[in-house]
GROMACS .gro file of C-alpha atoms in nm:
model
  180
    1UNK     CA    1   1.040   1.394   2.308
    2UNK     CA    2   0.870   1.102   2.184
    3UNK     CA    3   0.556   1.157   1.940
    4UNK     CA    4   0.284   0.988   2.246
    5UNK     CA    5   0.427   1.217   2.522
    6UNK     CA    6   0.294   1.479   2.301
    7UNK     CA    7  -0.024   1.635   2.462
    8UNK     CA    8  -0.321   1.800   2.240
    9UNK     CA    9  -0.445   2.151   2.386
   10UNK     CA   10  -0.698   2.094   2.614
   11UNK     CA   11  -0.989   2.309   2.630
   12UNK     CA   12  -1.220   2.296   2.896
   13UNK     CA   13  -1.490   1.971   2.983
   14UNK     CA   14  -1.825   2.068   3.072
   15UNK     CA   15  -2.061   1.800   3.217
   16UNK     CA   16  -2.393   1.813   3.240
   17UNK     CA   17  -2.657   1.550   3.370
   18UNK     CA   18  -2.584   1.292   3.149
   19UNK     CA   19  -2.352   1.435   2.920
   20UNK     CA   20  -1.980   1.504   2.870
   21UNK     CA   21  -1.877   1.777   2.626
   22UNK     CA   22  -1.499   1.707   2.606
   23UNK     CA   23  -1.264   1.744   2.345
   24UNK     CA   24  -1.180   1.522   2.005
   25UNK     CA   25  -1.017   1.212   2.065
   26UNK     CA   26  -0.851   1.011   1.779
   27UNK     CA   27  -1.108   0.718   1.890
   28UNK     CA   28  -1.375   0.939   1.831
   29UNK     CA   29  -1.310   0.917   1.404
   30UNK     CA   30  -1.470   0.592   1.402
   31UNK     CA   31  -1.755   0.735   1.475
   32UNK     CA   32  -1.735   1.037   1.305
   33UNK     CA   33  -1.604   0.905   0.967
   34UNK     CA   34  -1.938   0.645   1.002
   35UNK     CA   35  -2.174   0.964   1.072
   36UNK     CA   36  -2.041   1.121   0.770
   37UNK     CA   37  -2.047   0.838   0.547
   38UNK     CA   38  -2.428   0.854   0.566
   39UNK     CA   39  -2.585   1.051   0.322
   40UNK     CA   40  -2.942   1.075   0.497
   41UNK     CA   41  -2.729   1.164   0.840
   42UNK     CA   42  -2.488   1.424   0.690
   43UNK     CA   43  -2.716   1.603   0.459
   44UNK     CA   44  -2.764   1.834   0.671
   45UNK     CA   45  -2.388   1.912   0.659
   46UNK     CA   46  -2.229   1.929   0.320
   47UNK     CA   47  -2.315   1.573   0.259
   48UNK     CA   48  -2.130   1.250   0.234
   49UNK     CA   49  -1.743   1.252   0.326
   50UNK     CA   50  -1.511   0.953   0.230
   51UNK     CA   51  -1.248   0.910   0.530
   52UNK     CA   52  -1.005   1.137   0.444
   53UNK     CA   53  -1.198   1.391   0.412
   54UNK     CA   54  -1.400   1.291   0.726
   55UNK     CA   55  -1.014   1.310   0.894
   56UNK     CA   56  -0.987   1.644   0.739
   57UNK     CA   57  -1.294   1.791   0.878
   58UNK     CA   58  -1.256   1.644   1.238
   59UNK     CA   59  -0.865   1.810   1.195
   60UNK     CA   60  -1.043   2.156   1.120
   61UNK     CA   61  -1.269   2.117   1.444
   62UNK     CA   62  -1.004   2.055   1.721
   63UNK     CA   63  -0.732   2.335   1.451
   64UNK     CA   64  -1.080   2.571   1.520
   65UNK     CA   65  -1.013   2.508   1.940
   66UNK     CA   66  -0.640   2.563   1.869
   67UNK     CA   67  -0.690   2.897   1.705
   68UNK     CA   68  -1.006   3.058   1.873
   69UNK     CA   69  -0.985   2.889   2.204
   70UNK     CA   70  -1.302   2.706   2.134
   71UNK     CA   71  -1.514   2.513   1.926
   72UNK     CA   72  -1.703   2.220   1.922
   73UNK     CA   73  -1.718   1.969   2.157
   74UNK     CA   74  -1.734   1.594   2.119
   75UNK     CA   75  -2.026   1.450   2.345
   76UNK     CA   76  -2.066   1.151   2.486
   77UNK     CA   77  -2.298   1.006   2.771
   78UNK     CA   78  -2.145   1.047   3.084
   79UNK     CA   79  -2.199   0.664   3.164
   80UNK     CA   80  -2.043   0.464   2.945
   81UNK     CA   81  -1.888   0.692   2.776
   82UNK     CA   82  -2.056   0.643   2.439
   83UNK     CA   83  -1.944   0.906   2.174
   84UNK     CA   84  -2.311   1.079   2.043
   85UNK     CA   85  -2.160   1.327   1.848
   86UNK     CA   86  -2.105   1.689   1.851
   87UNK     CA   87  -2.219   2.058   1.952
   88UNK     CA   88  -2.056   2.354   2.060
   89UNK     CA   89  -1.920   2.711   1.897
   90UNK     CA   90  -1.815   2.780   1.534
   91UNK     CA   91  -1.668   3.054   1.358
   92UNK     CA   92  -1.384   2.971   1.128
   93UNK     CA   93  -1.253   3.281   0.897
   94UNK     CA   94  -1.517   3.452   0.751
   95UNK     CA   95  -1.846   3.340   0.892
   96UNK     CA   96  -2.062   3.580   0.995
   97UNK     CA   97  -2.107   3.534   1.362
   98UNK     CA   98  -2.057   3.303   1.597
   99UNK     CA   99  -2.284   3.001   1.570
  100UNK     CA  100  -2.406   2.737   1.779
  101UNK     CA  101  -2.415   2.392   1.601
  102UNK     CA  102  -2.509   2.049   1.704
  103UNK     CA  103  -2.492   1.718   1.581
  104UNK     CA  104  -2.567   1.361   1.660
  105UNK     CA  105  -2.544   1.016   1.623
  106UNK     CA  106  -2.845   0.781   1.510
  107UNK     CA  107  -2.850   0.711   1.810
  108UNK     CA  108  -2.836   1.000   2.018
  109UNK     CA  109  -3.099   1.164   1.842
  110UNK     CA  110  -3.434   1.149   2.022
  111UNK     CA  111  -3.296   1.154   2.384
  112UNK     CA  112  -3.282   1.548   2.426
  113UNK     CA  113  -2.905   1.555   2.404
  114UNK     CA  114  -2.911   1.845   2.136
  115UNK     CA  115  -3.116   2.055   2.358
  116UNK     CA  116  -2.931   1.902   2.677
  117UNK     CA  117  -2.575   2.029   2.543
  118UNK     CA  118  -2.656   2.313   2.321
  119UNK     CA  119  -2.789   2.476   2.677
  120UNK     CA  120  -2.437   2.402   2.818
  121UNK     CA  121  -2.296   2.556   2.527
  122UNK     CA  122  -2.497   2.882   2.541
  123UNK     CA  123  -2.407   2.956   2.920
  124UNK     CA  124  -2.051   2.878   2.759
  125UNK     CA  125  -2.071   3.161   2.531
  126UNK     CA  126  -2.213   3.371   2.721
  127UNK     CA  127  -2.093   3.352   3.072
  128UNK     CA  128  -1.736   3.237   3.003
  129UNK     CA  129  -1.631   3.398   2.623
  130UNK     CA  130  -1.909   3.709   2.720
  131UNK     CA  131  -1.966   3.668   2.358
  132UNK     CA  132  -2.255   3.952   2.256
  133UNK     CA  133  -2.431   3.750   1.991
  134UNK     CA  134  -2.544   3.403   1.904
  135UNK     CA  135  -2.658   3.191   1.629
  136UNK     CA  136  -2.801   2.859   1.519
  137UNK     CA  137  -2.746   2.875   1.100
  138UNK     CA  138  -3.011   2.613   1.025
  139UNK     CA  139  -3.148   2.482   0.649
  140UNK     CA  140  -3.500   2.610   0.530
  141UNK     CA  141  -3.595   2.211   0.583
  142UNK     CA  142  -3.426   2.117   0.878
  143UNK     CA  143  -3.711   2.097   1.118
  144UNK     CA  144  -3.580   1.898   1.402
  145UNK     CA  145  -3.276   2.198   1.409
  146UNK     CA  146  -3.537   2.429   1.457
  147UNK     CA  147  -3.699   2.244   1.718
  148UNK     CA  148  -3.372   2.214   1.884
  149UNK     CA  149  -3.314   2.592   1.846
  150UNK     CA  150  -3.628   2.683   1.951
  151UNK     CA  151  -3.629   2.445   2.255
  152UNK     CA  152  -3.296   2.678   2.368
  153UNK     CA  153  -3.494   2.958   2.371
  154UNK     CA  154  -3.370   3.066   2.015
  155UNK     CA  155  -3.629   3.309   1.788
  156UNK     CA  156  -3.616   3.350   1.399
  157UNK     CA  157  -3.465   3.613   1.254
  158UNK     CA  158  -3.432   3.622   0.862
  159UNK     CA  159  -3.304   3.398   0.610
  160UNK     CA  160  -2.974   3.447   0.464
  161UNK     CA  161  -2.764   3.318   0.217
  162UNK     CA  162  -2.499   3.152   0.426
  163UNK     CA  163  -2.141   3.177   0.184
  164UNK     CA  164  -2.168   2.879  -0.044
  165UNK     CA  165  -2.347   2.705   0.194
  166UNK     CA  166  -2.704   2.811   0.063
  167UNK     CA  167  -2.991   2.974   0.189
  168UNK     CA  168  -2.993   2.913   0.593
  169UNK     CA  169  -3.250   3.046   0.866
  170UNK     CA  170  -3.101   3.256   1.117
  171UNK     CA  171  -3.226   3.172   1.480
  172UNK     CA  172  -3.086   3.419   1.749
  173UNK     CA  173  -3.049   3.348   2.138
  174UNK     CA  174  -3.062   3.620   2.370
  175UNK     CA  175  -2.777   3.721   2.551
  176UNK     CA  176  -2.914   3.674   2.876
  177UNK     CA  177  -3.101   3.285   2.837
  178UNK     CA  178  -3.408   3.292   3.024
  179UNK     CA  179  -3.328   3.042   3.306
  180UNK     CA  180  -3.512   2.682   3.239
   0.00000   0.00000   0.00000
């Protein structure tokens, strides 16, 4: 068997108005590798990565969907197919519970693609994995998170000290989303 007749695990698509959460592509690194090159963009997440260990952390997402069955998606618009980045479930080894998390590009932010997605996500977790809790894991400053989070129906909880990623608010959604 040749290496290109070699076929990633597949999870499952989910499309939504505009949107298509899909799985990782090696075309999406471009842009991935470019989102975490910014420092003002990737703040948010651990902070500036140089390419390999951009490669490293895209590797960990799609080895997360090969060991729990899911993770996060890569989105991109529906027409066009223009990658916008990335939200879906998280929780590697350790991590308290199982988290929703979003991400975009510069320019998917402002188009309501977090809220868009994260809402496909949720009815993910909890209609299809019948997963009894959920979590957005958000920094103290991260206001347009919380917006997001909120926007999903999320509430705050408490803060926590999230391992050695800091102090992080907890926002919980309810099991049953209120239908929007």
């Amino acid at each position: 068997m040749r290496i290109d007749e070699i076929a990633p695990r597949s999870g499952p698509e989910i499309e939504t108005e505009r949107l298509l959460l899909r799985q990782w592509h090696e075309a999406d690194f471009w842009p991935f590798a470019t989102f975490f090159a910014d420092a003002e963009m990737s703040s948010r997440l651990g902070g500036p990565e140089d390419r390999p260990n951009a490669w490293r952390r895209m590797a960990s997402i799609i080895g997360h969907w090969e060991l729990r069955g899911y993770g996060p998606w890569a989105v991109a618009e529906r027409e066009g197919g223009t990658f916008v980045g990335s939200v879906g479930l998280w929780c590697p080894e350790g991590w308290p519970e199982l988290e929703l998390g979003y991400w975009l590009t510069r320019d998917g932010q402002g188009n309501g693609f977090a809220t868009e997605a994260g809402q496909a996500s949720i009815d993910y977790a909890f209609q299809t994995l019948r997963a009894e809790t959920l979590v957005s894991y958000i920094g103290p400053d991260n206001e347009p998170s919380k917006r997001v989070a909120e926007a999903l129906g999320a509430r705050y909880e408490k803060m926590i000290a999230l391992l050695e990623h800091g102090p992080h608010c907890v926002y919980r959604y309810d099991r049953q989303p209120a239908s929007r």
